[in-house]
XYZ file of C-alpha atoms in Angstrom:
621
model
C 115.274 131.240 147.040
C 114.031 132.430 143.291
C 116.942 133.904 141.238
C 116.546 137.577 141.173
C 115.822 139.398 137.946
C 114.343 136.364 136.279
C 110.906 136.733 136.910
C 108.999 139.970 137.367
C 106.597 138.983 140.234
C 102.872 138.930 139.901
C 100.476 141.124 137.817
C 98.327 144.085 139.195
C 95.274 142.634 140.653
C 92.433 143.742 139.318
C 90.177 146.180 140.701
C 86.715 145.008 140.758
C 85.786 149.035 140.498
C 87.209 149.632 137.183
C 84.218 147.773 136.272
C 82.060 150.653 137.742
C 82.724 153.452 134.947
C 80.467 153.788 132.150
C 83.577 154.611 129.903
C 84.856 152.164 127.746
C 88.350 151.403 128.929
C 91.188 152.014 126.841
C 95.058 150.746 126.750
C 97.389 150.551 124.531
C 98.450 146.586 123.515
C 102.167 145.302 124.494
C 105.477 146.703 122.529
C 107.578 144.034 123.275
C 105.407 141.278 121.820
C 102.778 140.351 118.797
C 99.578 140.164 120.555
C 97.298 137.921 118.789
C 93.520 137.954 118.850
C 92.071 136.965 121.537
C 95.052 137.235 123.908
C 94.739 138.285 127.158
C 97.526 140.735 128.658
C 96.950 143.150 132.081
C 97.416 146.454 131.815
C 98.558 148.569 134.895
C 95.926 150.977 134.923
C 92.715 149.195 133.911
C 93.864 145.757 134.766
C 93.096 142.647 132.819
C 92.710 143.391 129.009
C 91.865 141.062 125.673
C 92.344 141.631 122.166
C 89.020 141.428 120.530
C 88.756 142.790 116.658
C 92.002 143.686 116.835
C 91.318 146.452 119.732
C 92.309 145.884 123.599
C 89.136 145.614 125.732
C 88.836 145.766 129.181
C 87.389 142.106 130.809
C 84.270 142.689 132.684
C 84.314 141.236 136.350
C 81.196 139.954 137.802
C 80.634 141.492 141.553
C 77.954 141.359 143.932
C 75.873 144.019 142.145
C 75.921 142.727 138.464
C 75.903 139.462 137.082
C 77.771 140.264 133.876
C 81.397 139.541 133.205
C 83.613 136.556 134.501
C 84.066 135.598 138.277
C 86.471 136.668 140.252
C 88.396 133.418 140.386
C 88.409 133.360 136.466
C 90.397 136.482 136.155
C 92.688 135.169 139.046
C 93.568 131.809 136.664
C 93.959 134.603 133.925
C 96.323 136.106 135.674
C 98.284 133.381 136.415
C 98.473 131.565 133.225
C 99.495 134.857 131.241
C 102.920 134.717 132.392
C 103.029 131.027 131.888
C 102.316 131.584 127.988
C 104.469 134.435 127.982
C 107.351 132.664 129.610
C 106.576 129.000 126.635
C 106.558 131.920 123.988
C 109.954 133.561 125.103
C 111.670 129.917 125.216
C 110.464 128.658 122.163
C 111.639 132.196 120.157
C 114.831 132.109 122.048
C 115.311 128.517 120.809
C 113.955 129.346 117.063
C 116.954 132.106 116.583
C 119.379 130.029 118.488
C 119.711 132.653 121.470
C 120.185 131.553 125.228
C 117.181 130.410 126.592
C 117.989 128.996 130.135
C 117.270 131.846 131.909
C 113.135 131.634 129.861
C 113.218 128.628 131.004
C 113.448 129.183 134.929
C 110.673 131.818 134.188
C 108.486 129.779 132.650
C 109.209 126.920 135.658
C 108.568 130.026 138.079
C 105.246 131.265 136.579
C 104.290 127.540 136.350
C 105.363 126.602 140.135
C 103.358 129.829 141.608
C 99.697 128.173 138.681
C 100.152 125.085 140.429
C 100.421 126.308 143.886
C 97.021 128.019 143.588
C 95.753 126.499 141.418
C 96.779 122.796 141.376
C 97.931 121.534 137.579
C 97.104 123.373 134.422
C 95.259 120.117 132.699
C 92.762 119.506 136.149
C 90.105 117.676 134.622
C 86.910 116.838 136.498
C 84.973 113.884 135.015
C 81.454 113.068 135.134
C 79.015 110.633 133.266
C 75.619 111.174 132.056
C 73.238 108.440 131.060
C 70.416 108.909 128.660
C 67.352 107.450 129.763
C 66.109 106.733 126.688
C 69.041 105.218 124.781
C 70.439 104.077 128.347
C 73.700 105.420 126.608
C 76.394 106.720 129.064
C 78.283 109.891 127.926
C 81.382 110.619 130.086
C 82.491 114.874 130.414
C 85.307 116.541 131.055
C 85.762 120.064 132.479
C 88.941 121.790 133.141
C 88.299 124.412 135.663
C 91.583 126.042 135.061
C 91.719 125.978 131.193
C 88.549 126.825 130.866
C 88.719 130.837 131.848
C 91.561 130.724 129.204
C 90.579 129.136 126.383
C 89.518 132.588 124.298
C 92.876 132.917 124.526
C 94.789 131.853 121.237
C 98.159 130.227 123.171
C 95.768 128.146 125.413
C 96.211 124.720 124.506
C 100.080 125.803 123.739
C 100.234 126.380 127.651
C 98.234 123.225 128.182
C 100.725 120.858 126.194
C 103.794 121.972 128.971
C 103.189 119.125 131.321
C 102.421 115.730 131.773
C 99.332 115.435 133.228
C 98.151 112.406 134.747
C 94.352 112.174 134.938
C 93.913 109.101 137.526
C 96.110 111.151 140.385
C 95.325 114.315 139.077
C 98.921 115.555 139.177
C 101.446 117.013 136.737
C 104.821 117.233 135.762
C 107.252 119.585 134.132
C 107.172 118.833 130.276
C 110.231 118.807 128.152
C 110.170 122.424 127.316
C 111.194 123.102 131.205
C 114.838 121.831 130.886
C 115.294 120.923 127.097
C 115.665 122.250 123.667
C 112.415 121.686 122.164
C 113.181 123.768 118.736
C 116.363 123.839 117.152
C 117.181 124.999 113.171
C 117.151 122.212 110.879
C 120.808 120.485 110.468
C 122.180 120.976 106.916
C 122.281 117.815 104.913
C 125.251 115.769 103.802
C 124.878 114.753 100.581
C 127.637 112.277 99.139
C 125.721 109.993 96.380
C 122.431 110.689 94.276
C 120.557 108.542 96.906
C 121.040 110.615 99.630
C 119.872 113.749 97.171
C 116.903 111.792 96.330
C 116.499 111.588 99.997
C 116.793 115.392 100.617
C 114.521 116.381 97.043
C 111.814 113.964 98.668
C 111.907 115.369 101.720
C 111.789 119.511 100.444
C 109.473 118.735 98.194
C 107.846 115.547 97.753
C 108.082 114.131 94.841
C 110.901 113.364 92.681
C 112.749 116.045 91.049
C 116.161 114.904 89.034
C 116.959 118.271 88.179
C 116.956 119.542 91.606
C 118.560 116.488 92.761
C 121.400 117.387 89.741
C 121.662 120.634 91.069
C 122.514 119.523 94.598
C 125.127 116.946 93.129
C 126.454 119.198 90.534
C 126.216 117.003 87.934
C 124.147 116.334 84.433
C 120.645 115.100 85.023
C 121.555 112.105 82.895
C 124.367 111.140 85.383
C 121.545 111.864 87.474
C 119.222 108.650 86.363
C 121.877 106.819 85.396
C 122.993 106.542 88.913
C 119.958 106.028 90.721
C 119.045 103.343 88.294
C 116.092 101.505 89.549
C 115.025 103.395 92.009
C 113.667 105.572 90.099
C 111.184 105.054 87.030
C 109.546 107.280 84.386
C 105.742 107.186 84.061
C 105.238 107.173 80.125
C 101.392 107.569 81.281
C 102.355 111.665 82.017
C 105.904 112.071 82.248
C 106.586 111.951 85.857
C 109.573 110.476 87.745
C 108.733 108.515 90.679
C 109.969 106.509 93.067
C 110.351 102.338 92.458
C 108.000 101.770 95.406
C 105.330 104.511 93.956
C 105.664 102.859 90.011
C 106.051 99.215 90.860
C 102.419 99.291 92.952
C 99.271 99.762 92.355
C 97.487 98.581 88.946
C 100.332 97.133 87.719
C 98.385 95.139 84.934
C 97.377 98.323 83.886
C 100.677 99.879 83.927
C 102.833 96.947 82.430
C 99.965 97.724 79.337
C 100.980 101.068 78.995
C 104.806 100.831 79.581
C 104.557 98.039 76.770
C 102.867 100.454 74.182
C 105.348 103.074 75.220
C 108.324 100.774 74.790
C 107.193 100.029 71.031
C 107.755 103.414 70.588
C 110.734 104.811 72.783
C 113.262 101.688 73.724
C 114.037 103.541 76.958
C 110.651 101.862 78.440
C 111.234 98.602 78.193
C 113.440 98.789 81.523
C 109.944 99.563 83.276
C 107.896 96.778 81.050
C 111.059 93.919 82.361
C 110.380 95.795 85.840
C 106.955 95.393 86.092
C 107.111 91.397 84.835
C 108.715 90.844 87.757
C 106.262 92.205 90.269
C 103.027 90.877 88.600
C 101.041 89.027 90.751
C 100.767 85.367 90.036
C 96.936 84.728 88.847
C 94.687 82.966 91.019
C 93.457 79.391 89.961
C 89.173 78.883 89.818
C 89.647 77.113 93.050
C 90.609 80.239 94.882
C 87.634 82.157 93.181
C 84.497 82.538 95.104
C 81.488 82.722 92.468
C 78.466 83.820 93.901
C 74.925 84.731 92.746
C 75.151 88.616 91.963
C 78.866 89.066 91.819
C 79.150 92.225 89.250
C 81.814 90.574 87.082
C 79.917 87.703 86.291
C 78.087 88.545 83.165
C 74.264 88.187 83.119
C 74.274 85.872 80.180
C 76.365 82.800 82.363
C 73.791 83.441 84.720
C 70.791 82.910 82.143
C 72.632 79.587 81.049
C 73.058 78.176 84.437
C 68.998 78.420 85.081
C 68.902 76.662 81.406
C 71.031 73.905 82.207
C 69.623 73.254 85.483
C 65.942 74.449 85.606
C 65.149 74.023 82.039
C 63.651 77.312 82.088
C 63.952 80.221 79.604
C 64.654 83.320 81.822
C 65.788 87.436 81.203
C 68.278 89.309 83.390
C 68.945 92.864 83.404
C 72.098 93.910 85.314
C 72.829 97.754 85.869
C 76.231 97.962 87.354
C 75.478 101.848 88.088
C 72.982 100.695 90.965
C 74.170 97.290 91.703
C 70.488 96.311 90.765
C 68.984 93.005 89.265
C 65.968 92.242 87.981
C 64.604 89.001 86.856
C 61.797 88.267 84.370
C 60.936 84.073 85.385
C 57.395 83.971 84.682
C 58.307 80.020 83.485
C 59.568 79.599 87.183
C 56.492 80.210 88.658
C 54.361 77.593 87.102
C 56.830 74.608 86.581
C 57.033 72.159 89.101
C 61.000 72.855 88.790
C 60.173 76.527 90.124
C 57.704 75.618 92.424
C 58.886 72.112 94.494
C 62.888 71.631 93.434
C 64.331 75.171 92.999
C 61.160 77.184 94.832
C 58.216 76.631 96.921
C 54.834 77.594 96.233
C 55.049 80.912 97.538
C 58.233 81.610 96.780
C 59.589 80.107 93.372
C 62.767 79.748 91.999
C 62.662 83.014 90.021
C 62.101 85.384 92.815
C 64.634 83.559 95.098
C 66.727 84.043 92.125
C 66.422 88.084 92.164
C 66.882 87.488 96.025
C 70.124 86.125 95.728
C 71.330 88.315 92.836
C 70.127 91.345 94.632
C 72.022 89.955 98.275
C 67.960 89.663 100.149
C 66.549 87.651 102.052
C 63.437 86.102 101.317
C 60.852 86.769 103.908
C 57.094 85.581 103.785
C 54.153 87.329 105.445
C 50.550 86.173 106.023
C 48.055 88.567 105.983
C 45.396 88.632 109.331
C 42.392 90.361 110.112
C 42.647 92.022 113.815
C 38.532 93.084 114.268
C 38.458 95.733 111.096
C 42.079 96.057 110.282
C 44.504 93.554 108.767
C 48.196 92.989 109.959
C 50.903 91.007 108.447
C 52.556 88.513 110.128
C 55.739 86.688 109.257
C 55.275 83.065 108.389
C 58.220 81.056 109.600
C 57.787 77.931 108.253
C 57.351 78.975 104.488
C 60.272 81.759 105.102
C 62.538 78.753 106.141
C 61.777 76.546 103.189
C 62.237 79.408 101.021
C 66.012 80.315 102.605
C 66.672 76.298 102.304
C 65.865 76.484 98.046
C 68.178 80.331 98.043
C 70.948 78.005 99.540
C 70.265 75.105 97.062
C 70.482 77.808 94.419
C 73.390 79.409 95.234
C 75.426 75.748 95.859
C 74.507 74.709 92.416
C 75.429 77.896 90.863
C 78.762 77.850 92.832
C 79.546 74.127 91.573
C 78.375 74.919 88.284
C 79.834 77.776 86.927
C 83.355 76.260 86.863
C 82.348 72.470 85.061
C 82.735 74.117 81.607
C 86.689 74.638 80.711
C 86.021 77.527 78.377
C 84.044 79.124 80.579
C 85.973 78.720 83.719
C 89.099 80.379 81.357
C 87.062 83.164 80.194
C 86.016 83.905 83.824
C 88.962 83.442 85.568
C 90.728 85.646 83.454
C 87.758 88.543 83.924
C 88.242 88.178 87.616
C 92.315 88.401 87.883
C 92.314 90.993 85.745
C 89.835 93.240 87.496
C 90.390 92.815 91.231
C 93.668 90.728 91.461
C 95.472 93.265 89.884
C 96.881 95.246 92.486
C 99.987 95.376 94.329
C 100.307 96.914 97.752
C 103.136 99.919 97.842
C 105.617 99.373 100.483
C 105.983 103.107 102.218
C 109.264 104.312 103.356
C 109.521 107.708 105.678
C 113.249 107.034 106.025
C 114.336 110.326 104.743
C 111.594 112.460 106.350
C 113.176 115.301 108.866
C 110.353 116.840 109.803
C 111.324 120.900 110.288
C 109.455 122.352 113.371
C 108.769 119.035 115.054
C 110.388 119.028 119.118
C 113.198 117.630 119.470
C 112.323 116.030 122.733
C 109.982 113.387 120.384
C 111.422 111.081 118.416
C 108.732 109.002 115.383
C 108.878 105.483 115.378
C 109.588 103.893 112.030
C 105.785 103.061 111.513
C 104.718 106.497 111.866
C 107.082 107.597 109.792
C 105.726 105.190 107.330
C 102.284 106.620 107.753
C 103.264 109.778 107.704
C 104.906 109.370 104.177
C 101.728 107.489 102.967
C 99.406 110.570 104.039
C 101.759 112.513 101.738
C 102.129 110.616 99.000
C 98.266 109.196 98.884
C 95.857 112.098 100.591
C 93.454 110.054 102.879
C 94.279 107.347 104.539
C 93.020 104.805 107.312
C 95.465 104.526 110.239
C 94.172 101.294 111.426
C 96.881 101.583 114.314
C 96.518 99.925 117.711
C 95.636 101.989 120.854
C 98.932 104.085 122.046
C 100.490 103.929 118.495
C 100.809 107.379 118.080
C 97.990 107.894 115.967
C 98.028 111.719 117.063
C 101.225 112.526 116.365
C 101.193 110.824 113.136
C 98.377 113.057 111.912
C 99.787 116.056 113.342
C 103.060 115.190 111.726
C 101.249 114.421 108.349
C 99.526 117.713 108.510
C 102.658 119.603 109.185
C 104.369 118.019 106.279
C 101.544 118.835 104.127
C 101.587 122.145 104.747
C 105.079 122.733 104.486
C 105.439 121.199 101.041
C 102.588 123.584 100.064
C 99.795 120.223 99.527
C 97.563 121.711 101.974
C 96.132 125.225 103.343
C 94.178 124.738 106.231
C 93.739 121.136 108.064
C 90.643 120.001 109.759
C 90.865 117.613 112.748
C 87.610 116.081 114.266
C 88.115 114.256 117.057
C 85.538 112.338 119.847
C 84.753 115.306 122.959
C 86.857 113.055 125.240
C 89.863 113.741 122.612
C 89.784 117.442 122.686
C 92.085 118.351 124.967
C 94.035 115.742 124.656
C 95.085 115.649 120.999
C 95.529 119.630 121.228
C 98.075 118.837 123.988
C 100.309 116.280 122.051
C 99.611 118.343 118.603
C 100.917 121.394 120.488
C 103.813 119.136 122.364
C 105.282 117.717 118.998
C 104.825 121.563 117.137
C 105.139 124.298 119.737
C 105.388 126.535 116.636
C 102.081 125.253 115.282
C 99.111 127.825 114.797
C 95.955 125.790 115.821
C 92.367 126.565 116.640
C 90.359 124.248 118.866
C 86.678 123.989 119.594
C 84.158 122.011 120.894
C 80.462 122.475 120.983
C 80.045 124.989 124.052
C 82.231 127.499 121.134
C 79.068 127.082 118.900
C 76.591 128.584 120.796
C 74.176 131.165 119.225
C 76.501 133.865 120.868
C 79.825 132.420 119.689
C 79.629 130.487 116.481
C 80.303 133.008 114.121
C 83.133 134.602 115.888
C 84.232 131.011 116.062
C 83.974 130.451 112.309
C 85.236 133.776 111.115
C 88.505 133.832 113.192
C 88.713 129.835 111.198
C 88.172 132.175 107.944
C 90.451 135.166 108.107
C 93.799 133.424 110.199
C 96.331 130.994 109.162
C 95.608 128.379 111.136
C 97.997 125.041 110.679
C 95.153 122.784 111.844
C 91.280 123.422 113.131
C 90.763 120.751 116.028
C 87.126 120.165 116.899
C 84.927 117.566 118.426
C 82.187 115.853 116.522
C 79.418 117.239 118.096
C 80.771 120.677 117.057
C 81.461 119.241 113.462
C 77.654 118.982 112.578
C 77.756 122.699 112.748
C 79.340 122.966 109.606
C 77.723 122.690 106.557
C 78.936 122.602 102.758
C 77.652 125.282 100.088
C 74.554 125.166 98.870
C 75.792 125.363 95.280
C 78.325 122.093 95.749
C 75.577 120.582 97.099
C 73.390 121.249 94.178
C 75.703 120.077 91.467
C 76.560 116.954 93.564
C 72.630 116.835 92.865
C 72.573 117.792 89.408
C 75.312 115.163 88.557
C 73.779 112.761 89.799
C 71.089 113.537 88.259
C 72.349 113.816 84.661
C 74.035 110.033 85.667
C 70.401 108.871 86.052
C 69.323 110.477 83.079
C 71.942 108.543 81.054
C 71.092 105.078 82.913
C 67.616 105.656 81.852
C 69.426 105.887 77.334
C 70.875 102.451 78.629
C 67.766 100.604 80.303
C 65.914 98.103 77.722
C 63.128 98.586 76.699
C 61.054 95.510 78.615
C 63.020 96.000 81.909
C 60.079 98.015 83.420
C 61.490 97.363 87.190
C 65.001 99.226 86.603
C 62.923 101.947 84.790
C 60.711 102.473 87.793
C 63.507 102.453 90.195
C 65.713 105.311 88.051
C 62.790 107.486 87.769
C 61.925 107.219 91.498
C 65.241 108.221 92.369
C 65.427 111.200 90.063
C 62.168 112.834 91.487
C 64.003 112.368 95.107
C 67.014 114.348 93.955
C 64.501 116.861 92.697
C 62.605 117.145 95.640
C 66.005 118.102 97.544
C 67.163 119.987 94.778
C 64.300 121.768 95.688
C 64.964 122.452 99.053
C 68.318 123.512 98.323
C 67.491 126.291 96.256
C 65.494 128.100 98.873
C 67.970 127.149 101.964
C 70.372 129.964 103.058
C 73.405 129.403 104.716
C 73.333 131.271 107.859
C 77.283 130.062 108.687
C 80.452 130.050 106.974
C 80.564 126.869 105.215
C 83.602 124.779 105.376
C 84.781 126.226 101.814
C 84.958 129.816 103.542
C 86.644 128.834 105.928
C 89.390 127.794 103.819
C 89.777 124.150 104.930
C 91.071 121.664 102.286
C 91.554 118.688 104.355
């Protein structure tokens, strides 16, 4: 038998003839609850109600005599998932202010035992697969009959993420929110050295902060540094304090540089110059170096001495880093028999195979055909091998070349270590990361801790993670932090179709608490998309979750786009100060590219943007 008093039964059922009167229905929205937008709630005189622009309406039912409104069954799922969320919402507060909440939770098991008996499990997904018969591609679709009536509502996916659904047997399970405490106030910390405080200040807010962290120890903020020694280091580049794994990584070349100027000027520096000795990477020998044809730190004049020494030919190179563009001016190359037999072939000589290889092509050689009154071109194997063979002589030579003179080989190494084996990797520690809000039925493993800490500390980030590493709750986590440290205002998630549901669910299962709006495609339809996009603009949302075929529908301002234009073009303008005067080719190639960024400058000027761009909406990550 159901305990008595714990659960209030079912709601009115609707009467289909409500739907009959020409008067708009009217009701009064719930006392003992904030009704969001969007929510659903039934009222016992005009039956199932929503909240749209911040008024209750009454929910049209389609009948046999008109087509408009929702089906019948619809407003029965309705029905029975409003005391579901209603039932997640009273455990979750009653756990937020510390308050008994057994007695929410047998509601919430009742209202979900009574879904599942009519219904089957919230999550019921029904998958199909499409295949395009062009592409031949096969695009697999997944419906949830009993979500979908409900997904208007704003608590959906927060009533979605309270079992364990199991796709294969299509079957769920009671979720942790049915028998644990999901939400509990954060514990206070125990602070008994200035590493745990250090700890803590990271974790409130961040960064490092040795006059907070004096604060919480009571002490000078001298005592302060003193004590955590080296784990902490000033930047003299602008001041900061930050942690040893934050200053001892990265550039470090760079940074010993600067620590060594500041230390000639302040002694209390030279503890990060002896620091940052000690962690430069060792320099790689010429043997470890790979030197090939068009590598950008390999100055244009070795190049020009290398086809000297080995061609005996008197060749120019222009090199414009900006465009990772080479052009070659061998007119020698293409009468000597060095050019034309050893280094080239007759239709190919060694200059041009030289641009090829500078400019990473591959040299391909057509012969021209007459088909009745046209002409086609066809590729000529032969000569396109033979041409590929010389590129590969070319580039061997180079390659055993370019280290036989000692000077040199100093003078290059040295360009090369310094540029690109300069960096050290930072070794992220989440350690002292609490996370405030999360459940405490999940517990992060050390690595996404790790990541999460990274995503803080270094904005975007790759989580090149394996499959079932947690990847979702690691982002979810990462946004959370963000916005509770004040980084971020409004986090966008885009996520394959498949996904949807999926990573709203565990998003929604590690932050009960969490205010997120989730969309796919079908909410972008002529009818929908800018109620969509407005309720992104004018709410608080934690995180937007959409798919990335709804994505697309989201465009950037016109004006960002137009002075991402204009930059550019003003970079091309200066390129063009910077080309010599007898490299015609790079010329040609700068000015072609500025009329194409005035042709869509063009374009821009005269577009209108019909939606809220992602900038209105408010979305920063």
């Amino acid at each position: 038998l159901l305990p008595e008093g714990l659960y209030d039964g079912e709601p009115d059922v609707l009467d289909p003839e409500l739907e009959e009167t020409d008067e708009q229905a009217t009701a009064d929205l719930p006392s003992d609850r904030h009704v969001r937008e969007g929510s659903y709630f039934v009222d016992n005189r005009h039956g199932l109600m929503q909240v749209v622009d911040g008024e209750p309406v009454a929910v049209k039912v389609r009948n046999c005599r008109s087509s408009d409104g929702i089906p019948e069954k619809h407003v029965r799922i309705i029905q029975k998932l409003i005391p579901i969320r209603d039932a997640v919402r009273e455990v979750l507060k009653s756990q937020e202010l510390d308050r008994p909440w057994k007695d929410a939770q047998v509601k919430l098991r009742i209202a979900w035992s009574n879904f599942v008996r009519a219904f089957g499990p919230i999550n019921t997904t029904v998958v199909s697969t499409t295949e395009d018969p062009e592409t031949s591609e096969v695009r697999e679709t997944h419906r949830r009959p009993n979500l979908q009536p409900f997904l208007d509502d704003p608590d959906c996916w927060l009533v979605a993420s309270i079992e364990d659904y199991d796709l294969e047997s299509d079957t769920a399970k009671p979720g942790p929110i049915f028998t644990e405490r999901v939400i509990a106030p954060p514990a206070p910390p125990v602070i008994t050295s200035a590493a745990d405080a250090l700890a803590v200040v990271l974790n409130e807010r961040g960064c490092v902060d040795p006059d907070h962290i004096a604060e919480l120890l009571h002490c000078e903020v001298d005592d302060v540094i003193a004590e955590l020694g080296s784990a902490i280091f000033r930047d003299p580049a602008d001041g900061s304090w930050q942690t040893a794994d934050a200053y001892l990584s990265g550039p470090v070349r760079d940074s010993l540089k600067v620590a060594e100027a500041a230390a000639a000027l302040d002694p209390a520096y030279e503890r990060n110059v002896r620091a940052l000795i000690e962690v430069q990477p060792a320099d790689l020998r010429p043997s470890d170096i790979t030197a090939r044809l068009g590598a950008p730190w390999i100055p244009a004049a070795d190049i020009v001495v290398f086809v000297k020494e080995t061609m005996g030919a008197e060749i120019r190179i222009h090199h414009m880093p900006e465009l990772a563009s080479w052009t070659v001016e061998a007119r020698q190359l293409g009468w000597m028999a060095a050019g034309t037999s050893e280094w080239g072939t007759d239709r190919r000589d060694a200059g041009e195979l030289l641009a090829d290889a500078l400019n990473s092509r591959v040299p391909q050689i057509f012969d021209t055909i007459k088909d009745g009154d046209r002409e086609r071109r066809v590729l000529n194997v032969v000569d396109t091998e033979a041409a590929k063979e010389k590129l590969q002589k070319i580039k061997t030579a180079f390659q055993s070349w370019i280290w036989t003179d000692p000077d040199r080989t100093d003078r290059l190494a040295r360009v090369y270590n310094d540029r690109f084996n300069n960096i050290v990797p930072r070794a992220f520690d989440g350690s002292h990361l609490k996370l405030p809000g999360a459940s405490g039925a999940f517990s992060l493993y050390d690595h996404q801790k790790r990541a999460v800490w990274r995503i803080i500390a270094s904005g975007a980030t790759y989580l090149a993670h394996a499959v079932g590493a947690g990847k979702t709750m690691t982002v979810a986590a990462a946004i959370m932090e963000q916005r509770r440290l004040g980084l971020i205002a409004k986090a966008m998630l885009v996520v394959p179709g498949h996904c949807l549901a999926q990573v709203a669910r565990e998003f929604l299962a590690l932050y009960p608490n969490a205010r997120i709006l989730v969309a796919d495609e079908t909410n972008f339809s002529r009818d929908k998309r800018h109620r969509l996009l407005s309720r992104a603009a004018t709410a608080t949302w934690d995180a937007i979750i959409i798919t990335h075929s709804a994505f697309r529908f989201i465009g950037v301002p016109s004006a960002f786009e137009q002075q991402m234009i204009q930059d550019e073009l003003e970079l091309y303008e200066t390129l063009l100060t910077k080309v010599e005067t007898d490299d015609r080719v790079s010329r040609k190639r700068l000015e072609r590219l500025k009329e194409g960024l005035k042709e869509r400058l063009e374009a821009l000027s005269t577009r209108k943007d019909d939606l809220l761009t992602i900038s209105e909406i408010g979305v920063d990550q």
